[in-house]
Short mmCIF file of C-alpha atoms and ligand atoms in Angstrom, two decimals:
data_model
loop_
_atom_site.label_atom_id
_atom_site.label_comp_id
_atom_site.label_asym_id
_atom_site.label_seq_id
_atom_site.Cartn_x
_atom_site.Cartn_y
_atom_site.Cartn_z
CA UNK A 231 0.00 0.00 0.00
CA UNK A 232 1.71 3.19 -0.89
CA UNK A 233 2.16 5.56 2.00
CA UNK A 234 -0.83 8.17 1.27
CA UNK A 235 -2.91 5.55 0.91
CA UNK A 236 -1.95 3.58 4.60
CA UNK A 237 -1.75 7.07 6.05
CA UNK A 238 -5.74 7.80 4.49
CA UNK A 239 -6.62 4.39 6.34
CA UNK A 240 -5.02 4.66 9.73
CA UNK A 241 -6.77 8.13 10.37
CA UNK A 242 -10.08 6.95 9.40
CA UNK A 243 -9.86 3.92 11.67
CA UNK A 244 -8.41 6.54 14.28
CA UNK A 245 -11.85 8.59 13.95
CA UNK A 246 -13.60 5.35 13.92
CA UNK A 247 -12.11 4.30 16.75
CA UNK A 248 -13.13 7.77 18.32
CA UNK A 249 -16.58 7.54 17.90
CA UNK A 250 -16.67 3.52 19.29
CA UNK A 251 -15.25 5.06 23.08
CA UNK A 252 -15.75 7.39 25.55
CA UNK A 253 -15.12 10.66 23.89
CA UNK A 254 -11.14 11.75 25.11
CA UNK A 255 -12.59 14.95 26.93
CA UNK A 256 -14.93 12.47 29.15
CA UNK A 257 -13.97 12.81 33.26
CA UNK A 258 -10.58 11.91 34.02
CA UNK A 259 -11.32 8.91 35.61
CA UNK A 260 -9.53 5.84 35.20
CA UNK A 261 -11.16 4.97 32.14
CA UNK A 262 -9.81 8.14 30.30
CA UNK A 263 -6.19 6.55 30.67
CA UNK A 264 -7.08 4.66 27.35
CA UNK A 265 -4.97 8.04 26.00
CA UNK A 266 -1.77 6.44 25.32
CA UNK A 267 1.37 8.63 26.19
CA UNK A 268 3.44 8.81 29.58
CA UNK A 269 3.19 12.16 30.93
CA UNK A 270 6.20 13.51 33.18
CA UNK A 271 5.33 15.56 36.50
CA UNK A 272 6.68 18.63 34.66
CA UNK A 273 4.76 18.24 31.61
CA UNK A 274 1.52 17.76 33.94
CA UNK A 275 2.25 20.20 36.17
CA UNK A 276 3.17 22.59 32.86
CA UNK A 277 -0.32 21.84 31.71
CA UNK A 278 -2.13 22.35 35.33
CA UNK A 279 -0.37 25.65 35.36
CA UNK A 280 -1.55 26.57 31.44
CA UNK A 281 -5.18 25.61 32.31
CA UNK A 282 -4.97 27.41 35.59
CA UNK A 283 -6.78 30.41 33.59
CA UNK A 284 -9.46 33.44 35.01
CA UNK A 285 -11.68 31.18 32.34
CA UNK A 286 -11.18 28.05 34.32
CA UNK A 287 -11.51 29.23 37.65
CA UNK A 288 -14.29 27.59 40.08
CA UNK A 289 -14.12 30.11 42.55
CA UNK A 290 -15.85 33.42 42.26
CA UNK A 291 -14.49 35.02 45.84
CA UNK A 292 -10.75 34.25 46.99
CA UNK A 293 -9.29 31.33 49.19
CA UNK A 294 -6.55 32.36 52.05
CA UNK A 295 -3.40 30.94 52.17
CA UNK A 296 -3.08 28.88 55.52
CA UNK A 297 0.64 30.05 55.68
CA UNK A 298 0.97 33.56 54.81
CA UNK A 299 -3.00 34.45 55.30
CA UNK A 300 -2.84 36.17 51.86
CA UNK A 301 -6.66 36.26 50.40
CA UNK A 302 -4.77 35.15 46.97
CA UNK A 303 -5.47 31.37 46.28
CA UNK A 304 -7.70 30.10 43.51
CA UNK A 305 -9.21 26.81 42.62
CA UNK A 306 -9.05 25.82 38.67
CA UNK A 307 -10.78 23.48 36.48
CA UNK A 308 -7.49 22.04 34.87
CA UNK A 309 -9.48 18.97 33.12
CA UNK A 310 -13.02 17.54 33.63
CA UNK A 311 -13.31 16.80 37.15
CA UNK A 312 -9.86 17.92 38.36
CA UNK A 313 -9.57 20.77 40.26
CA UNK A 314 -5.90 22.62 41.24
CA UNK A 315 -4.86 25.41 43.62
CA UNK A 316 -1.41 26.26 44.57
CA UNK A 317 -1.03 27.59 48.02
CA UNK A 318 1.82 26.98 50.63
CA UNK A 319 1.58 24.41 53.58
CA UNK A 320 0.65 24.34 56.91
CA UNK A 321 1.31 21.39 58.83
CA UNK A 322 -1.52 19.06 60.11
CA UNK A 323 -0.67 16.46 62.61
CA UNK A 324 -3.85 15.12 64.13
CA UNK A 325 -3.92 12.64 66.06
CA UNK A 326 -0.57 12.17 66.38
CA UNK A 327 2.04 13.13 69.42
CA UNK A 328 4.79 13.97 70.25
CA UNK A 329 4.56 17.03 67.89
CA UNK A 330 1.00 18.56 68.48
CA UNK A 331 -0.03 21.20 66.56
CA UNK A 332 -1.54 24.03 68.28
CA UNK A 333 -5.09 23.57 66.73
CA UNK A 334 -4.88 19.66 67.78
CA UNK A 335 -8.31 18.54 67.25
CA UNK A 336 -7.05 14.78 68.06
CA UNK A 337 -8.85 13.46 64.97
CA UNK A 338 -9.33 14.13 60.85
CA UNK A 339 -12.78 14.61 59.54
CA UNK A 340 -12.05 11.88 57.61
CA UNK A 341 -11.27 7.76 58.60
CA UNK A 342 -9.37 5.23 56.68
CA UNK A 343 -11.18 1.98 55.44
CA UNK A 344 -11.22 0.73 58.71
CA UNK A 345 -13.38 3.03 60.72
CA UNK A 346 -9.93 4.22 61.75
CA UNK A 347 -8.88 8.37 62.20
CA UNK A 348 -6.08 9.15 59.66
CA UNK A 349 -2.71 8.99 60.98
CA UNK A 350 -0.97 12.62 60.04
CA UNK A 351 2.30 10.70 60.52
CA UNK A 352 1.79 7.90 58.03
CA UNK A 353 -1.09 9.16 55.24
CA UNK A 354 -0.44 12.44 52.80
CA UNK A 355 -3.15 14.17 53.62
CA UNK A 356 -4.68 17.24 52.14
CA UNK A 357 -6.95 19.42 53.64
CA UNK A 358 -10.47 21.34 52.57
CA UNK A 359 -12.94 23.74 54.17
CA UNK A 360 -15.79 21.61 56.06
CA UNK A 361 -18.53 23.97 54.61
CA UNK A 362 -19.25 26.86 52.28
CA UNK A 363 -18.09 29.90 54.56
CA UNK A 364 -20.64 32.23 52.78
CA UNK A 365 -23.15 29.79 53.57
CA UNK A 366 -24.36 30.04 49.59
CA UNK A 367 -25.61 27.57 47.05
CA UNK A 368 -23.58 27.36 44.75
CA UNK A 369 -21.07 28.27 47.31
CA UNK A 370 -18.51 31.46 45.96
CA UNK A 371 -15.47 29.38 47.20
CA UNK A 372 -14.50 25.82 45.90
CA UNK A 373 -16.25 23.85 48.13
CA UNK A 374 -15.85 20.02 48.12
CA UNK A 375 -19.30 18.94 48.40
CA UNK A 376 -20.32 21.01 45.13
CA UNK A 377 -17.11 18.67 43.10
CA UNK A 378 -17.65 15.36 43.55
CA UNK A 379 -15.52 15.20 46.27
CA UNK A 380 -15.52 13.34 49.27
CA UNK A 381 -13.24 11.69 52.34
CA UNK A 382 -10.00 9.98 50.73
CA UNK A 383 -10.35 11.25 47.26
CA UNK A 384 -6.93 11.52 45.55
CA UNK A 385 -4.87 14.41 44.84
CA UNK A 386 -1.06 14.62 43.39
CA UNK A 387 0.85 17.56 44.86
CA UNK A 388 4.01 19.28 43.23
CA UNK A 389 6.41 20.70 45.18
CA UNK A 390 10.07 21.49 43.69
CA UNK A 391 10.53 19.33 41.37
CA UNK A 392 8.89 16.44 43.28
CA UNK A 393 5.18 14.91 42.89
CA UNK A 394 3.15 12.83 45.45
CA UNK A 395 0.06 10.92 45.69
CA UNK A 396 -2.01 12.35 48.35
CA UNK A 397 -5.29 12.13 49.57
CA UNK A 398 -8.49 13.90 51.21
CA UNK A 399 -8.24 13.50 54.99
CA UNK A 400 -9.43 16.33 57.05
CA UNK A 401 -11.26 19.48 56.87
CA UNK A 402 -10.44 23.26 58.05
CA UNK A 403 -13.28 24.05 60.93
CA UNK A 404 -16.72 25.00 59.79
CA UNK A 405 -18.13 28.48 59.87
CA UNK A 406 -20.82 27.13 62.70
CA UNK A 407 -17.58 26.26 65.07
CA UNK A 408 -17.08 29.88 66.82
CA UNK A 409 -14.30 27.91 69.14
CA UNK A 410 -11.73 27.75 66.32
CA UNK A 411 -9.53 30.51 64.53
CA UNK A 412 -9.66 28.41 61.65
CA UNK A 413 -11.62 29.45 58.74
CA UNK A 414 -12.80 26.83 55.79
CA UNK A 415 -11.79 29.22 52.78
CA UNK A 416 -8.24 28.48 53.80
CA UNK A 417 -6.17 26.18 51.49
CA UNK A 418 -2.75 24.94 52.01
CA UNK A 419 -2.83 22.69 54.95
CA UNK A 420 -1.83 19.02 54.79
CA UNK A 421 -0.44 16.64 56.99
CA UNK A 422 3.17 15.47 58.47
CA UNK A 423 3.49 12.82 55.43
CA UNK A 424 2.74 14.85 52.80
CA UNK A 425 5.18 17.16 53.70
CA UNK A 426 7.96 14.74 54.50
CA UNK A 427 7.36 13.05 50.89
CA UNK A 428 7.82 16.36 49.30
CA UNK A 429 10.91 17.48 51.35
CA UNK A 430 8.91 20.26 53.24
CA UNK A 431 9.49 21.01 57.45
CA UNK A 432 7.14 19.01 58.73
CA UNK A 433 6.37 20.30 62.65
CA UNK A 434 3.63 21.18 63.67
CA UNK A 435 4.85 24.14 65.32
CA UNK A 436 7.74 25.13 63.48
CA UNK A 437 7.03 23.83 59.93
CA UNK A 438 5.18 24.29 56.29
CA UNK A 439 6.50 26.66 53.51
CA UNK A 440 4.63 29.57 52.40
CA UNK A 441 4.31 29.58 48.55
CA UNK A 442 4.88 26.97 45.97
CA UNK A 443 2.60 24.18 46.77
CA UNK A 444 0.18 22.70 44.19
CA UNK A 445 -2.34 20.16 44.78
CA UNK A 446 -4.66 19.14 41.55
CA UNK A 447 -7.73 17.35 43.01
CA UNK A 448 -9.08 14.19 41.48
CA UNK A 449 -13.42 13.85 41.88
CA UNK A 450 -15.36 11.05 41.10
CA UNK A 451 -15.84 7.55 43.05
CA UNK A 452 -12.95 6.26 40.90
CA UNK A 453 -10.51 8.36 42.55
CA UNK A 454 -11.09 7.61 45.86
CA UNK A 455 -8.13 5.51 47.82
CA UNK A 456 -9.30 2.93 50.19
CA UNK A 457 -6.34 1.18 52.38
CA UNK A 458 -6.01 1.15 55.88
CA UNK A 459 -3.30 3.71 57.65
CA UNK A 460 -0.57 1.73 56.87
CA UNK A 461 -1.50 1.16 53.08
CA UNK A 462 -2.67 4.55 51.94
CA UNK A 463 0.43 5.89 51.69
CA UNK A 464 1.27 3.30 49.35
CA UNK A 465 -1.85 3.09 47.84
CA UNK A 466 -1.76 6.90 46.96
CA UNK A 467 1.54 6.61 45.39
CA UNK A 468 0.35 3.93 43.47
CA UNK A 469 -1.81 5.75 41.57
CA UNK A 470 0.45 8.66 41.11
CA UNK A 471 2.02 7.70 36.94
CA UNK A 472 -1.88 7.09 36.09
CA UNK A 473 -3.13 9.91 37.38
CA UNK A 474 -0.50 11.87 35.34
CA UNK A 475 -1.32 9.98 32.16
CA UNK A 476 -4.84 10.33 32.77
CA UNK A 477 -4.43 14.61 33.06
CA UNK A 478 -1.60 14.83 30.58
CA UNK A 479 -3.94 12.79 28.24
CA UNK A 480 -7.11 15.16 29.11
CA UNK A 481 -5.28 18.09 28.98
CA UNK A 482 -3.78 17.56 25.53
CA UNK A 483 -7.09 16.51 24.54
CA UNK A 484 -7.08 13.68 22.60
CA UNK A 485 -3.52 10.82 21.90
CA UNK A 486 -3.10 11.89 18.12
CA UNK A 487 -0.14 9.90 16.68
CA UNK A 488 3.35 12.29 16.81
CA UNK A 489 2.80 14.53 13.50
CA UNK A 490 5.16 13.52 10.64
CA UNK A 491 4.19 10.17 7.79
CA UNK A 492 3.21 7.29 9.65
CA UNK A 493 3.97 3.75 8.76
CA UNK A 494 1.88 0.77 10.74
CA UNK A 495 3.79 -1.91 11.90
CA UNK A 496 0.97 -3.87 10.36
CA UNK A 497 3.00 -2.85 6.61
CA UNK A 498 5.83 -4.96 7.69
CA UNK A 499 7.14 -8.16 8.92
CA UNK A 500 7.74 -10.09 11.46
CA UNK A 501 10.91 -12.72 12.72
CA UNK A 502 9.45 -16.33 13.73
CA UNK A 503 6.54 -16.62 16.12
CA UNK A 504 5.78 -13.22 16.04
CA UNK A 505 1.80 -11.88 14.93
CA UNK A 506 -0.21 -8.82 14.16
CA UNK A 507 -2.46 -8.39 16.56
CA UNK A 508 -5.62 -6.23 17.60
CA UNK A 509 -6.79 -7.55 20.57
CA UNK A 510 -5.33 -4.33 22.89
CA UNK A 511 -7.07 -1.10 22.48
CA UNK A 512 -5.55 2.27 21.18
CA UNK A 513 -3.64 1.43 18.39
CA UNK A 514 -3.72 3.09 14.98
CA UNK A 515 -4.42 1.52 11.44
CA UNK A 516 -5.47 -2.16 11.98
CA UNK A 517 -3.19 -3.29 14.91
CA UNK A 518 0.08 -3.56 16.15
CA UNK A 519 3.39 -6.33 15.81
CA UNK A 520 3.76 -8.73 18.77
CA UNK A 521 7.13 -9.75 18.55
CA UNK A 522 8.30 -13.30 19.87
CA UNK A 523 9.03 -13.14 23.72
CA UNK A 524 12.63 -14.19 22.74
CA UNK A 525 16.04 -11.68 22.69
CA UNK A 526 16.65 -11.12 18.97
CA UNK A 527 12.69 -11.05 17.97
CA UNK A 528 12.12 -8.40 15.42
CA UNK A 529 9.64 -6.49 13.31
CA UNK A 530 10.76 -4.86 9.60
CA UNK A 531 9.02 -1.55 9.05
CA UNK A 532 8.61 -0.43 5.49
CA UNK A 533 9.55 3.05 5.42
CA UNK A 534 9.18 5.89 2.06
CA UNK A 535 10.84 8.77 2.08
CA UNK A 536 11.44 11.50 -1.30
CA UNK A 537 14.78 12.71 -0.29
CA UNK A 538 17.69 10.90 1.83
CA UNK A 539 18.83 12.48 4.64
CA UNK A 540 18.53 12.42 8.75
CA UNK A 541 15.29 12.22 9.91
CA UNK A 542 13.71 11.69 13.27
CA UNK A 543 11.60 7.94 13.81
CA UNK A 544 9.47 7.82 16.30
CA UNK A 545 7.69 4.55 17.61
CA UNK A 546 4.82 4.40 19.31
CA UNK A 547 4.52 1.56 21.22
CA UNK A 548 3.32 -0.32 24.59
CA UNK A 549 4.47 -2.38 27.21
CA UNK A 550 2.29 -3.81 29.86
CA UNK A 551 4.51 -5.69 31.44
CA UNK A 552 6.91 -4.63 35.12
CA UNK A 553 10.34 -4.05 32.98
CA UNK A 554 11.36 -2.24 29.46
CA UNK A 555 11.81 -4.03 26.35
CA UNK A 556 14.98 -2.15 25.16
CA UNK A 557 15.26 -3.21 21.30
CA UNK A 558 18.06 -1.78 18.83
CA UNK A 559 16.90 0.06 15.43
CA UNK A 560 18.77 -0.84 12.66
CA UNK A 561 17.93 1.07 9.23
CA UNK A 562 18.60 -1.34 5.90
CA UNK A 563 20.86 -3.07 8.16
CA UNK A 564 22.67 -1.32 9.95
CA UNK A 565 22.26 -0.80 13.63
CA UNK A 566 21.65 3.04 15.43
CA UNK A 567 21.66 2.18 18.40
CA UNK A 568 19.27 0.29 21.35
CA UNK A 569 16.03 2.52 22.80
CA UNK A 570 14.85 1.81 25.98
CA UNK A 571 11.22 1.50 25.72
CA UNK A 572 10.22 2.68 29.51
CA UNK A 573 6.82 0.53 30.36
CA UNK A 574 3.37 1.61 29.95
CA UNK A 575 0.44 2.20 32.48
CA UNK A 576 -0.45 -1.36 30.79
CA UNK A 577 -0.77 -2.72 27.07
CA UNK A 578 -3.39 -0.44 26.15
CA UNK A 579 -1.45 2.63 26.75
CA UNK A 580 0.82 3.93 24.06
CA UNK A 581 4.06 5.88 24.46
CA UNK A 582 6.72 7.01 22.36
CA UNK A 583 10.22 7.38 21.89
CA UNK A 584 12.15 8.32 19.11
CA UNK A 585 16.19 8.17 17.35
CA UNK A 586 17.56 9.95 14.68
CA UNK A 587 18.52 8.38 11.74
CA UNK A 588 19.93 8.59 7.87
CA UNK A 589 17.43 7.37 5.53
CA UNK A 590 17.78 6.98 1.84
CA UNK A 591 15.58 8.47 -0.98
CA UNK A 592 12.81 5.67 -1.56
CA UNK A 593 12.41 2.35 0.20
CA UNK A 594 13.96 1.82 3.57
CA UNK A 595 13.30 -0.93 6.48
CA UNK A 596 13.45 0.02 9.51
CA UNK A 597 14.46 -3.55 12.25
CA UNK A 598 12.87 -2.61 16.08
CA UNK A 599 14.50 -6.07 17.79
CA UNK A 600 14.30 -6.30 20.93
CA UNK A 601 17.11 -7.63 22.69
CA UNK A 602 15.88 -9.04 26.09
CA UNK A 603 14.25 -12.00 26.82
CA UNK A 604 10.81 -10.66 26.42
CA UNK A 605 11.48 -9.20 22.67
CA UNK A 606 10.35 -6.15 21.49
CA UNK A 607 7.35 -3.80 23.17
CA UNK A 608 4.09 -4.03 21.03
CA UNK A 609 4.97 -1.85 18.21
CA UNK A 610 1.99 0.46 16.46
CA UNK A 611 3.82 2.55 14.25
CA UNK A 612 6.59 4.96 12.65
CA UNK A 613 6.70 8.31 12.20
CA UNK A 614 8.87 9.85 10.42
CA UNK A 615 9.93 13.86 10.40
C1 GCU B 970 0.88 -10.27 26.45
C2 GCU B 970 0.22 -9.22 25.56
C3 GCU B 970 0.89 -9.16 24.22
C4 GCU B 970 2.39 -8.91 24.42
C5 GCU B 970 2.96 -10.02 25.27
C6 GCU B 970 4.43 -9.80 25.58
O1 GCU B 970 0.64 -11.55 25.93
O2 GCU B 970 -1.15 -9.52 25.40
O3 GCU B 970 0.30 -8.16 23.41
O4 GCU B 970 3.03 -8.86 23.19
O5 GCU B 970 2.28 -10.05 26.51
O6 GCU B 970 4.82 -9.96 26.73
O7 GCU B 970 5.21 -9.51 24.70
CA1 CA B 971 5.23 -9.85 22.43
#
């Protein structure tokens, strides 16, 4: 098939393929992470910060800064369902001596799956207003109840360089409680944990940081981490490389193929015991090679070009499996070098990665063998730019 024609085909199935699923802009729940690329916590947090627009924002009156008290902190609607503000910290550590903070209350709003209150020591916490201060419907502050939000729902925060898994464990005091200086349009406050994980003095007394923070706020049932105290740290950092994927993926929209002339794996051929296969979702044209699970297994790429020269490949690909499938591209023999291939969420989600090469004018094969045990990734396509 000459190259127009496969490149005609593989965006019609793509469309196709559109239609058949949830629609990419649907809530960023799990589901969504059928959108194929591995997002780093820079590129997310890049994109939370793009988003974080006057056009986006949830809340119509300003938050307070726990730390620095300044009536400057916004909520944002980065992606469907997923909500970011970037505050400093305040430490919470409930429940939890020999460090007590001077608003002790003993106890989080909020219990782990055992009936048990969260341990400010052990869980990354984050921390909401208990009501809507102006005591309005809707309610001129983000307020959690209005979101989809409830008790243990999951929330990365960014802090220098460093991302967490956290989760929803205790509220700021409710307007009705005169006792407290506390006032539930404050954001910023999470527990001991959280601020450990991200490198942040975490006393009570003495601790926090007052700028810097941001915490992007998953909603929906999906989102929400059960475990008891001594999972949920775990469990929350668990989730942490599909909850980027899943933003990165809504936030970009849709998982177009890198821009350049594709070639489907599905063109080529494939070294013994290897097939063309369909049966994982996401892939463009009619499927994708499964190499052998053996070092050495390989799949030839037909590749077209109009003038030689160095051009950039990039394969898209997916590996479901615990370890890379490094595999060395060779160009009408001879070898460039050996790509990594980093895994995948699972074999369903597509990534890239990409080499520079010299190509000649005309026909050129392109060899993706894997050289591990396992063979090569699942290989969808080629671009080439
Ligand atoms: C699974 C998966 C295949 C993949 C294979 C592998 O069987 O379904 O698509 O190629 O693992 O480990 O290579
Ligand atoms: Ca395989």
């Amino acid at each position: 098939m000459a190259a127009t024609a496969a490149f005609a085909l593989a965006t019609q199935l793509a469309i196709a393929n559109a239609h058949a699923s949830p629609a990419p802009h649907a809530a960023a729940g799990p589901a969504g992470a059928q959108a194929g690329t591995s997002y780093t916590a820079a590129e997310v947090l890049a994109g939370v910060k793009k988003n974080s627009t006057a056009a986006n924002q949830v809340n119509t009156k300003p938050h307070i800064n726990t730390m620095t008290r300044a009536q400057n902190v916004n909520v944002y609607q980065v992606a469907t369902g997923v909500y970011a503000y970037s505050s400093g910290m305040a430490i919470d550590d409930d429940g939890s001596d020999p460090d007590p903070d001077p608003d002790h209350q003993g106890d989080t709003t909020f219990h782990d799956s055992n009936g048990k209150a969260l341990a400010a020591h052990h869980v990354p916490f984050f921390v909401l207003g208990d009501d809507c201060w102006d005591r309005k419907t809707p309610c001129p502050h983000f307020f959690y109840k209005e979101h989809g939000m409830s008790g243990r729902q999951f929330a990365l925060m960014f802090y220098n360089g460093k991302v967490i898994g956290s989760i929803f464990g205790d509220t700021q005091t409710a307007n009705d409680q005169t006792t407290s200086d506390n006032d539930s349009r404050e954001l910023g406050e999470a527990s001991v944990k959280a601020a450990q994980l991200l490198g942040i003095p975490s006393s009570g007394t003495t601790g926090g940081v007052d700028n810097g923070v941001t915490v992007v706020m998953f909603s929906g049932p999906s989102w929400v981490v059960n475990g008891a105290n001594a999972d949920l740290n775990n469990n929350a950092q668990a989730l942490v490389q599909k909850a980027l994927d899943t933003l990165g993926a809504a936030m970009a929209g849709t998982n177009p193929p890198p821009g350049g002339t594709l070639f489907e794996a599905e063109s080529g051929t494939l070294s013994a015991g290897g097939t063309f296969d369909d049966n994982h979702s996401g892939f463009t044209g009619t499927g994708f090679a499964n190499t052998a699970n053996a070092a050495g297994a390989y799949v030839d790429i037909p590749v077209t070009v109009s003038a030689a020269g160095t051009k950039t490949l990039t394969i898209r690909y997916s590996d479901g499996t615990s370890g890379a499938r490094p595999a060395t591209i060779s160009v009408n023999g001879t070898s460039h070098g050996t790509l990594d291939f980093p895994v995948t969420a699972d074999w369903d989600t597509w990534s890239t990665v990409s080499i520079s090469v010299p190509l000649n004018a005309g026909a050129n094969t392109i060899r993706i063998a894997g050289t591990t045990s396992g063979g090569a990734a699942n290989i969808d396509s080629v671009t080439v730019s």
